[in-house]
XYZ file of C-alpha atoms in Angstrom:
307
model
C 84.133 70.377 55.460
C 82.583 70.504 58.697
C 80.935 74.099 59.602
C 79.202 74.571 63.221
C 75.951 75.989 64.044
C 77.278 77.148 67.388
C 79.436 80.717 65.835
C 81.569 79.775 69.336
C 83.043 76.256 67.691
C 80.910 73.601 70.302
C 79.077 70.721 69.495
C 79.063 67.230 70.736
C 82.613 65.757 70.849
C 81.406 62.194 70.236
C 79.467 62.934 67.532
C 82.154 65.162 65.510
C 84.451 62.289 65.942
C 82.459 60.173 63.644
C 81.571 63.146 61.417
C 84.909 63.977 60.558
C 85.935 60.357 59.382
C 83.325 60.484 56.902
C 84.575 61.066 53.461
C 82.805 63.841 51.624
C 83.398 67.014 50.477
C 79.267 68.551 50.584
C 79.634 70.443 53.637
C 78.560 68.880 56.957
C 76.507 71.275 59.368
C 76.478 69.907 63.011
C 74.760 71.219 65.588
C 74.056 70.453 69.312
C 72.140 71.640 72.503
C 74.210 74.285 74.211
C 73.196 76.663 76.776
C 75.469 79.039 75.504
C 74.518 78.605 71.636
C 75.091 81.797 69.380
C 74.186 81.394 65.732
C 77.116 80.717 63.359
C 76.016 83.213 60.214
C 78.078 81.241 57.785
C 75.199 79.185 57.358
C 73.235 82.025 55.601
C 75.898 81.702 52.692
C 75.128 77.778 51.975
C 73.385 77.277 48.973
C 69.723 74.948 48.265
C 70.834 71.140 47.751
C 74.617 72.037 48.559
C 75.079 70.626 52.086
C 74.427 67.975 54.839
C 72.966 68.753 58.684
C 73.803 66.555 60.986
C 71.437 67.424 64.002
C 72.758 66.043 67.555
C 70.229 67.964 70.042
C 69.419 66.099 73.047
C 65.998 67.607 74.368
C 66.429 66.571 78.044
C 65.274 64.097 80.614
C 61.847 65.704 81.035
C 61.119 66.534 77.554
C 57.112 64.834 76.074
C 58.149 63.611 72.636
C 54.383 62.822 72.377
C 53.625 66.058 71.644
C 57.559 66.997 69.411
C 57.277 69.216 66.791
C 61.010 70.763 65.367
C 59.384 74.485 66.253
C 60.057 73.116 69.868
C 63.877 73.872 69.696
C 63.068 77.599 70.302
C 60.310 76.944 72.419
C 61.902 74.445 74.413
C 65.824 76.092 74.245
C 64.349 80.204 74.443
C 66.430 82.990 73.385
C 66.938 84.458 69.990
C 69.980 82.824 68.909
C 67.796 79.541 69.040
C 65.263 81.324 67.370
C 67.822 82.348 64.197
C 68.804 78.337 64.132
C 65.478 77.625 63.732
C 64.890 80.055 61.549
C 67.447 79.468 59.023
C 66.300 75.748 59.540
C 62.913 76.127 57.981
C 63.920 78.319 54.947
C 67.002 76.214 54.369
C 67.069 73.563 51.579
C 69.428 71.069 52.769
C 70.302 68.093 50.719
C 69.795 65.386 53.340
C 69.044 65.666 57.170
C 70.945 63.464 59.682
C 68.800 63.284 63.019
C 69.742 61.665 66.416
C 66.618 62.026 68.203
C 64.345 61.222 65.284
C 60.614 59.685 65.914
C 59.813 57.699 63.273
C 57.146 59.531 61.653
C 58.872 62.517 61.312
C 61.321 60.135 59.611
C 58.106 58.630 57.172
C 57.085 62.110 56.859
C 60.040 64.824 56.634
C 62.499 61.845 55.022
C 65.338 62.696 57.755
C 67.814 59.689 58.503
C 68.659 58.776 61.912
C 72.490 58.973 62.923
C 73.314 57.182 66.154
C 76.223 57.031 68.579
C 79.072 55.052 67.171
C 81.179 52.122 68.501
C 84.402 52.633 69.346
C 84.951 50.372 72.055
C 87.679 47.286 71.132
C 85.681 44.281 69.695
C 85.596 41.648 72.327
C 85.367 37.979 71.642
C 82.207 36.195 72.125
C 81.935 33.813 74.578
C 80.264 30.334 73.942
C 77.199 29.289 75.131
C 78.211 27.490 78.234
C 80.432 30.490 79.308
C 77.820 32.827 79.100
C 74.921 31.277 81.017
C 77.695 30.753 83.393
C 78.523 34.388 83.712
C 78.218 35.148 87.700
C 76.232 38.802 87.671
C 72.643 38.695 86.378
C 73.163 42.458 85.149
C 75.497 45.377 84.840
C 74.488 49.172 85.176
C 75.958 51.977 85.153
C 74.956 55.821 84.928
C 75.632 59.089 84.883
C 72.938 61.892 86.461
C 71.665 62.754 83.346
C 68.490 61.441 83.704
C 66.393 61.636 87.360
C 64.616 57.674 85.826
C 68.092 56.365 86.495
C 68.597 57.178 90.350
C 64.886 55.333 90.771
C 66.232 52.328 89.078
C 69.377 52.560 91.297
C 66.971 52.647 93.992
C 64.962 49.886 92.673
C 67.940 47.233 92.278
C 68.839 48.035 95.482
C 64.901 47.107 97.150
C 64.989 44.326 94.762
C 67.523 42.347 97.051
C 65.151 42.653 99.431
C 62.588 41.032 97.121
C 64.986 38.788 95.812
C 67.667 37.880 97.812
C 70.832 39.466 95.401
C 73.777 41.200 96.180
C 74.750 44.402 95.086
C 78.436 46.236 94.118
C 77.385 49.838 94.108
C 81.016 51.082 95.031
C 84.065 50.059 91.629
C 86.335 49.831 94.308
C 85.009 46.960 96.361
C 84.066 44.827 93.163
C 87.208 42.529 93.277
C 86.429 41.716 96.937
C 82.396 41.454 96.001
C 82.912 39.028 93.732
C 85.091 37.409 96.126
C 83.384 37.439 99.260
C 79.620 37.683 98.275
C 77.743 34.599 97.188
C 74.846 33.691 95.473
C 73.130 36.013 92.952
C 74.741 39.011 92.024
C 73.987 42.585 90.381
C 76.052 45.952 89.800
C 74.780 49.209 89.694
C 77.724 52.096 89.591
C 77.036 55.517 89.692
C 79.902 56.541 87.597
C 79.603 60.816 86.975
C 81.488 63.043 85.053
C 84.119 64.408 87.246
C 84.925 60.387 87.612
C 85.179 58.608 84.783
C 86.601 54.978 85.000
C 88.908 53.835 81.906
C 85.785 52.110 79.485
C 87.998 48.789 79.182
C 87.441 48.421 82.993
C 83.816 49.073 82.345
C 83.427 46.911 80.023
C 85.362 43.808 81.737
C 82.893 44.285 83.955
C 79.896 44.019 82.012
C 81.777 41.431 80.052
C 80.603 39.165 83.680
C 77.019 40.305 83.333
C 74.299 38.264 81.109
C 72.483 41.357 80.871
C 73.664 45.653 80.812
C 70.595 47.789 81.281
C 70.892 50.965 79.185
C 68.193 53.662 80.203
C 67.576 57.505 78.461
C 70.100 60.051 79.393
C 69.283 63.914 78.680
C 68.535 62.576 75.483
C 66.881 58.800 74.436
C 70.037 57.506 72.469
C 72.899 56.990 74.345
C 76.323 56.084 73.909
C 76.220 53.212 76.668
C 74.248 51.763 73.541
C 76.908 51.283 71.696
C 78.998 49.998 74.348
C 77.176 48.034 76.789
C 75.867 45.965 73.305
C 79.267 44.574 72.688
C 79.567 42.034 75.323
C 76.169 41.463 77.172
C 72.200 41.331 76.247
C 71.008 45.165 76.145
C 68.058 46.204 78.082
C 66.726 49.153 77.177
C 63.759 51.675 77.478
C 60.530 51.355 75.371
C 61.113 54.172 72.824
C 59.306 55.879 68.900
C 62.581 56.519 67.610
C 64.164 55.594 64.532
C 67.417 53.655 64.499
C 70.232 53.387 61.578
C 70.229 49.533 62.505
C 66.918 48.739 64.929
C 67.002 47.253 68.139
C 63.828 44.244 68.607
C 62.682 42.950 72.049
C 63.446 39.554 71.896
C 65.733 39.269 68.988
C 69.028 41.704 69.293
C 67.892 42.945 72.954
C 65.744 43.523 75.403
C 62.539 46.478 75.923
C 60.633 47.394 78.834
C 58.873 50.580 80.094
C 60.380 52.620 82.556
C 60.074 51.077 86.230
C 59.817 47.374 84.504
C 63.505 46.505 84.514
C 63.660 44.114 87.323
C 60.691 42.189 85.757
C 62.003 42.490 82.724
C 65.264 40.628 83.943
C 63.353 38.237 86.196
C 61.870 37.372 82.849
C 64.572 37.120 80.835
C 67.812 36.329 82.779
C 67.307 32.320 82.421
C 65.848 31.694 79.096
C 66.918 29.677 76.331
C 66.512 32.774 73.857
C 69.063 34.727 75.787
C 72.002 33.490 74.380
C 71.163 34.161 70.975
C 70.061 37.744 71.369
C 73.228 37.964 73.247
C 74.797 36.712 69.754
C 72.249 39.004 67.521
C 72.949 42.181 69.557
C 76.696 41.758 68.987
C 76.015 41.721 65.431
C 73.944 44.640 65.500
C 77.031 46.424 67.722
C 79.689 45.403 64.895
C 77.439 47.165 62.392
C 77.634 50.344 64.766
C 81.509 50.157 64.543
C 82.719 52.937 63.167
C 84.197 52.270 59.764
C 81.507 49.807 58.787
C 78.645 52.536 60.264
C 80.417 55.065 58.001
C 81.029 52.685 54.921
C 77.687 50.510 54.810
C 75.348 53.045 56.665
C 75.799 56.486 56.050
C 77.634 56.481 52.803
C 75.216 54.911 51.003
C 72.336 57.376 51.507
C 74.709 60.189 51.437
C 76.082 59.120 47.340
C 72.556 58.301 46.488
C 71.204 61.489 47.596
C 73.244 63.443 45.289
Protein backbone atom coordinates (compact mmCIF):
# COMPACT_ATOMS: atom_id res chain seq x y z
CA UNK A 1 0.00 0.00 0.00
CA UNK A 2 1.25 3.18 -1.10
CA UNK A 3 -0.10 6.33 1.08
CA UNK A 4 1.06 10.05 0.02
CA UNK A 5 2.38 12.73 2.10
CA UNK A 6 0.90 15.30 -0.23
CA UNK A 7 -3.28 14.97 1.27
CA UNK A 8 -3.81 16.30 -2.68
CA UNK A 9 -2.45 12.70 -4.25
CA UNK A 10 1.14 14.28 -5.99
CA UNK A 11 4.40 13.01 -5.84
CA UNK A 12 7.00 12.25 -8.36
CA UNK A 13 5.59 10.13 -11.25
CA UNK A 14 8.93 8.41 -11.93
CA UNK A 15 9.53 7.51 -8.69
CA UNK A 16 5.91 5.95 -7.87
CA UNK A 17 6.40 3.91 -10.92
CA UNK A 18 9.11 1.94 -9.34
CA UNK A 19 7.42 2.07 -5.91
CA UNK A 20 4.44 0.43 -6.90
CA UNK A 21 6.21 -2.68 -8.56
CA UNK A 22 7.74 -3.43 -5.38
CA UNK A 23 6.18 -6.29 -3.62
CA UNK A 24 5.28 -5.60 -0.03
CA UNK A 25 2.51 -5.16 1.94
CA UNK A 26 4.30 -2.60 5.06
CA UNK A 27 2.94 0.51 3.83
CA UNK A 28 5.07 2.73 1.56
CA UNK A 29 4.98 6.60 2.42
CA UNK A 30 6.27 8.73 -0.58
CA UNK A 31 6.73 12.06 -0.56
CA UNK A 32 8.07 14.82 -2.92
CA UNK A 33 8.81 18.65 -3.24
CA UNK A 34 5.62 20.39 -4.23
CA UNK A 35 4.84 23.95 -4.09
CA UNK A 36 1.46 23.20 -3.42
CA UNK A 37 2.12 20.42 -0.61
CA UNK A 38 -0.74 20.02 2.09
CA UNK A 39 -0.12 17.41 4.75
CA UNK A 40 -1.86 14.05 4.22
CA UNK A 41 -3.13 13.33 8.11
CA UNK A 42 -3.36 9.64 7.48
CA UNK A 43 0.08 9.50 8.41
CA UNK A 44 -0.72 10.37 12.10
CA UNK A 45 -2.58 6.88 12.24
CA UNK A 46 0.70 4.72 11.19
CA UNK A 47 2.03 2.90 13.88
CA UNK A 48 6.18 2.74 15.32
CA UNK A 49 8.09 0.01 13.10
CA UNK A 50 4.88 -0.50 10.81
CA UNK A 51 5.85 1.31 7.58
CA UNK A 52 8.42 2.38 4.88
CA UNK A 53 9.19 6.31 3.67
CA UNK A 54 10.36 6.64 0.61
CA UNK A 55 11.63 10.36 0.50
CA UNK A 56 11.98 11.85 -3.23
CA UNK A 57 12.57 15.75 -2.38
CA UNK A 58 14.71 17.47 -4.76
CA UNK A 59 16.12 20.65 -2.85
CA UNK A 60 16.85 22.77 -5.97
CA UNK A 61 19.63 24.00 -8.17
CA UNK A 62 20.90 26.54 -5.63
CA UNK A 63 20.53 24.58 -2.56
CA UNK A 64 24.41 24.28 -0.12
CA UNK A 65 24.29 20.62 0.86
CA UNK A 66 27.45 21.60 2.84
CA UNK A 67 25.61 22.95 5.37
CA UNK A 68 22.02 20.07 4.96
CA UNK A 69 20.42 19.27 7.90
CA UNK A 70 16.61 17.39 7.40
CA UNK A 71 15.15 20.57 9.64
CA UNK A 72 15.95 22.38 6.26
CA UNK A 73 12.74 21.04 4.50
CA UNK A 74 10.69 23.67 6.45
CA UNK A 75 13.25 26.11 6.39
CA UNK A 76 14.09 25.75 2.93
CA UNK A 77 10.17 24.80 1.56
CA UNK A 78 8.28 27.58 4.35
CA UNK A 79 4.76 27.28 5.20
CA UNK A 80 3.08 25.19 7.80
CA UNK A 81 2.04 22.30 5.90
CA UNK A 82 5.92 21.69 5.46
CA UNK A 83 6.27 22.34 8.90
CA UNK A 84 3.51 19.36 9.94
CA UNK A 85 5.68 16.93 7.40
CA UNK A 86 8.47 17.65 9.25
CA UNK A 87 6.97 17.42 12.20
CA UNK A 88 5.41 14.14 12.03
CA UNK A 89 8.90 13.18 10.51
CA UNK A 90 10.86 13.59 13.68
CA UNK A 91 8.35 11.92 16.12
CA UNK A 92 7.66 9.16 13.64
CA UNK A 93 9.28 5.70 14.06
CA UNK A 94 9.52 4.40 10.68
CA UNK A 95 10.87 1.01 9.99
CA UNK A 96 13.37 1.89 7.26
CA UNK A 97 14.00 5.27 5.39
CA UNK A 98 14.45 5.32 1.58
CA UNK A 99 16.34 8.67 0.61
CA UNK A 100 17.11 10.08 -2.92
CA UNK A 101 19.17 12.93 -2.05
CA UNK A 102 21.09 11.25 0.74
CA UNK A 103 24.84 12.52 1.76
CA UNK A 104 26.60 9.86 2.93
CA UNK A 105 27.01 10.63 6.44
CA UNK A 106 23.66 11.12 7.13
CA UNK A 107 23.52 7.63 5.60
CA UNK A 108 26.63 6.36 8.29
CA UNK A 109 24.83 8.26 10.82
CA UNK A 110 20.82 8.19 10.59
CA UNK A 111 21.11 4.47 8.69
CA UNK A 112 18.74 5.80 5.71
CA UNK A 113 19.23 3.86 2.28
CA UNK A 114 19.57 5.67 -0.85
CA UNK A 115 16.84 4.94 -3.64
CA UNK A 116 17.81 6.19 -7.08
CA UNK A 117 16.09 6.76 -10.41
CA UNK A 118 15.40 3.53 -12.16
CA UNK A 119 16.14 2.23 -15.71
CA UNK A 120 13.60 1.78 -17.88
CA UNK A 121 15.05 2.51 -21.06
CA UNK A 122 15.28 -0.85 -23.61
CA UNK A 123 18.70 -2.59 -23.02
CA UNK A 124 20.85 -1.84 -25.96
CA UNK A 125 23.57 -4.07 -27.22
CA UNK A 126 27.08 -3.26 -26.57
CA UNK A 127 29.17 -2.45 -29.16
CA UNK A 128 32.76 -3.95 -29.51
CA UNK A 129 35.74 -2.28 -29.00
CA UNK A 130 36.57 -1.21 -32.47
CA UNK A 131 32.97 0.16 -32.96
CA UNK A 132 33.10 2.24 -30.14
CA UNK A 133 36.38 4.15 -30.44
CA UNK A 134 35.01 4.56 -33.84
CA UNK A 135 31.87 6.24 -32.72
CA UNK A 136 31.86 9.79 -34.71
CA UNK A 137 30.63 12.39 -31.70
CA UNK A 138 33.10 12.85 -28.83
CA UNK A 139 29.95 13.54 -26.47
CA UNK A 140 26.22 13.77 -26.19
CA UNK A 141 24.24 16.31 -23.92
CA UNK A 142 21.21 17.06 -23.37
CA UNK A 143 19.15 19.20 -20.72
CA UNK A 144 16.34 20.49 -19.46
CA UNK A 145 16.34 24.20 -17.49
CA UNK A 146 16.36 22.77 -14.32
CA UNK A 147 19.54 23.72 -13.35
CA UNK A 148 21.15 27.48 -14.36
CA UNK A 149 25.09 25.10 -14.31
CA UNK A 150 23.66 23.52 -17.43
CA UNK A 151 23.04 26.66 -19.78
CA UNK A 152 26.97 27.62 -18.80
CA UNK A 153 28.04 24.28 -20.00
CA UNK A 154 25.87 24.79 -23.15
CA UNK A 155 27.70 27.89 -23.42
CA UNK A 156 30.96 26.36 -22.78
CA UNK A 157 30.75 23.52 -25.59
CA UNK A 158 29.81 25.99 -27.76
CA UNK A 159 33.35 28.44 -26.99
CA UNK A 160 35.08 25.21 -26.90
CA UNK A 161 34.91 24.94 -30.83
CA UNK A 162 36.54 27.89 -30.81
CA UNK A 163 39.29 26.40 -28.64
CA UNK A 164 39.12 23.29 -30.33
CA UNK A 165 38.06 23.26 -33.63
CA UNK A 166 34.53 20.88 -33.15
CA UNK A 167 31.31 21.10 -34.51
CA UNK A 168 28.26 21.44 -32.78
CA UNK A 169 24.31 20.06 -33.41
CA UNK A 170 22.47 22.27 -30.99
CA UNK A 171 19.13 22.07 -33.09
CA UNK A 172 17.46 17.70 -33.21
CA UNK A 173 16.26 18.69 -36.36
CA UNK A 174 19.40 19.40 -38.33
CA UNK A 175 21.32 16.30 -36.80
CA UNK A 176 20.78 13.95 -39.86
CA UNK A 177 22.20 16.67 -42.14
CA UNK A 178 25.12 17.51 -39.32
CA UNK A 179 26.31 14.36 -39.38
CA UNK A 180 26.14 14.49 -42.99
CA UNK A 181 27.56 17.61 -43.98
CA UNK A 182 29.92 18.55 -41.02
CA UNK A 183 33.34 16.98 -40.77
CA UNK A 184 35.87 16.43 -38.43
CA UNK A 185 35.20 16.35 -34.65
CA UNK A 186 31.87 16.45 -33.51
CA UNK A 187 29.71 17.26 -30.24
CA UNK A 188 25.82 17.61 -29.40
CA UNK A 189 24.37 19.67 -26.96
CA UNK A 190 20.26 19.78 -27.18
CA UNK A 191 18.30 21.83 -25.13
CA UNK A 192 15.41 19.54 -24.96
CA UNK A 193 12.51 21.29 -22.26
CA UNK A 194 9.46 20.13 -21.02
CA UNK A 195 6.83 21.38 -23.28
CA UNK A 196 9.17 19.35 -26.00
CA UNK A 197 10.03 16.20 -25.22
CA UNK A 198 11.65 13.99 -28.00
CA UNK A 199 10.61 10.10 -27.95
CA UNK A 200 13.82 8.70 -25.43
CA UNK A 201 14.63 5.92 -28.19
CA UNK A 202 15.59 8.88 -30.48
CA UNK A 203 17.59 10.22 -27.62
CA UNK A 204 19.22 7.54 -26.99
CA UNK A 205 20.23 6.52 -30.76
CA UNK A 206 21.78 9.48 -30.50
CA UNK A 207 23.90 9.11 -27.63
CA UNK A 208 24.28 5.55 -28.77
CA UNK A 209 27.01 7.70 -31.53
CA UNK A 210 28.66 9.49 -28.64
CA UNK A 211 31.83 7.92 -26.65
CA UNK A 212 30.87 10.01 -23.89
CA UNK A 213 26.97 11.59 -22.40
CA UNK A 214 27.62 14.27 -19.84
CA UNK A 215 24.98 14.11 -17.09
CA UNK A 216 25.01 17.34 -14.82
CA UNK A 217 22.56 18.15 -11.42
CA UNK A 218 19.06 19.07 -12.23
CA UNK A 219 16.81 20.76 -9.37
CA UNK A 220 18.03 17.97 -7.55
CA UNK A 221 21.79 16.00 -7.80
CA UNK A 222 20.36 12.54 -9.03
CA UNK A 223 18.89 12.53 -12.17
CA UNK A 224 17.12 10.33 -14.35
CA UNK A 225 19.46 11.07 -17.48
CA UNK A 226 21.62 8.79 -15.05
CA UNK A 227 19.96 6.03 -15.67
CA UNK A 228 19.64 6.56 -19.23
CA UNK A 229 22.51 8.22 -20.70
CA UNK A 230 24.61 5.08 -18.74
CA UNK A 231 23.19 2.51 -21.03
CA UNK A 232 25.01 3.15 -24.15
CA UNK A 233 27.93 5.70 -23.63
CA UNK A 234 30.71 6.58 -20.78
CA UNK A 235 28.79 8.88 -18.11
CA UNK A 236 30.26 12.10 -17.10
CA UNK A 237 29.01 13.41 -14.27
CA UNK A 238 29.30 16.12 -11.47
CA UNK A 239 31.60 15.69 -8.39
CA UNK A 240 28.98 14.89 -5.70
CA UNK A 241 28.70 13.48 -1.28
CA UNK A 242 25.86 11.45 -2.06
CA UNK A 243 25.17 7.98 -1.48
CA UNK A 244 24.29 5.64 -4.33
CA UNK A 245 22.29 2.11 -4.24
CA UNK A 246 25.12 0.92 -6.75
CA UNK A 247 28.18 3.76 -6.76
CA UNK A 248 29.44 5.45 -9.60
CA UNK A 249 33.84 5.65 -9.54
CA UNK A 250 35.84 8.13 -11.72
CA UNK A 251 37.72 6.02 -13.76
CA UNK A 252 36.10 2.70 -13.38
CA UNK A 253 32.09 2.76 -14.29
CA UNK A 254 32.29 6.65 -15.35
CA UNK A 255 33.57 9.70 -15.37
CA UNK A 256 33.73 12.88 -12.35
CA UNK A 257 34.64 16.35 -12.64
CA UNK A 258 33.69 19.62 -10.82
CA UNK A 259 31.38 21.88 -12.26
CA UNK A 260 32.99 24.05 -15.20
CA UNK A 261 35.67 21.02 -15.79
CA UNK A 262 33.73 19.06 -18.39
CA UNK A 263 35.55 19.97 -21.47
CA UNK A 264 38.87 19.06 -19.69
CA UNK A 265 37.50 16.35 -18.37
CA UNK A 266 36.65 15.01 -21.99
CA UNK A 267 39.87 16.35 -23.50
CA UNK A 268 41.25 13.98 -20.93
CA UNK A 269 39.39 11.19 -21.35
CA UNK A 270 37.86 10.94 -24.88
CA UNK A 271 41.04 8.91 -26.35
CA UNK A 272 42.24 6.66 -23.69
CA UNK A 273 42.71 3.11 -23.55
CA UNK A 274 40.58 2.91 -20.19
CA UNK A 275 37.57 4.28 -21.94
CA UNK A 276 36.29 1.38 -23.38
CA UNK A 277 36.12 -0.55 -20.38
CA UNK A 278 34.36 1.97 -18.20
CA UNK A 279 32.16 2.20 -21.14
CA UNK A 280 31.68 -1.74 -20.45
CA UNK A 281 31.63 -1.26 -16.39
CA UNK A 282 29.04 1.57 -16.52
CA UNK A 283 26.69 -0.63 -18.56
CA UNK A 284 26.91 -3.09 -15.91
CA UNK A 285 26.27 -0.74 -13.28
CA UNK A 286 23.03 0.55 -15.62
CA UNK A 287 21.68 -3.22 -15.88
CA UNK A 288 21.78 -3.33 -12.08
CA UNK A 289 19.57 -0.03 -12.13
CA UNK A 290 16.99 -1.91 -14.35
CA UNK A 291 14.05 -2.09 -12.79
CA UNK A 292 13.23 -5.64 -11.82
CA UNK A 293 16.78 -6.48 -10.84
CA UNK A 294 16.94 -2.82 -8.75
CA UNK A 295 13.72 -4.04 -7.08
CA UNK A 296 14.74 -7.82 -6.66
CA UNK A 297 18.61 -7.59 -5.71
CA UNK A 298 18.58 -3.95 -4.27
CA UNK A 299 15.76 -2.91 -2.42
CA UNK A 300 14.23 -6.16 -1.42
CA UNK A 301 16.88 -7.30 0.36
CA UNK A 302 17.17 -4.51 2.95
CA UNK A 303 13.50 -4.17 3.01
CA UNK A 304 12.98 -8.40 4.29
CA UNK A 305 15.95 -7.98 6.49
CA UNK A 306 14.70 -5.01 8.17
CA UNK A 307 11.71 -6.66 9.42
Amino acid sequence: MIILADKNGNVDSSYHTLVKHIPTDIPIVMVSYLDNFVFNDELLSLKPKEFIVVDFIEMGWDYDYSNHTLENYYKRFKGEEWKKYHDWAYNSEPLMCFKRELDKVTAKEQGYCPIDYPATVEPIPIQSKEEFNNRPITAAYYFGRSHEGRLRLHGNIWEGATKYGYSVCDNIYQFNDFMHHERGEKYISLHLPHYSRIDISHLMSINGMAKIGIVPHGAGIKTFRASEVSCNSVMLMWEDNLSWSYEWVHGVNCLKCKQGEELETIRQWQNSDKLYNIYLEGVKTWEKYQTKNYIDNYLMPIINAAK
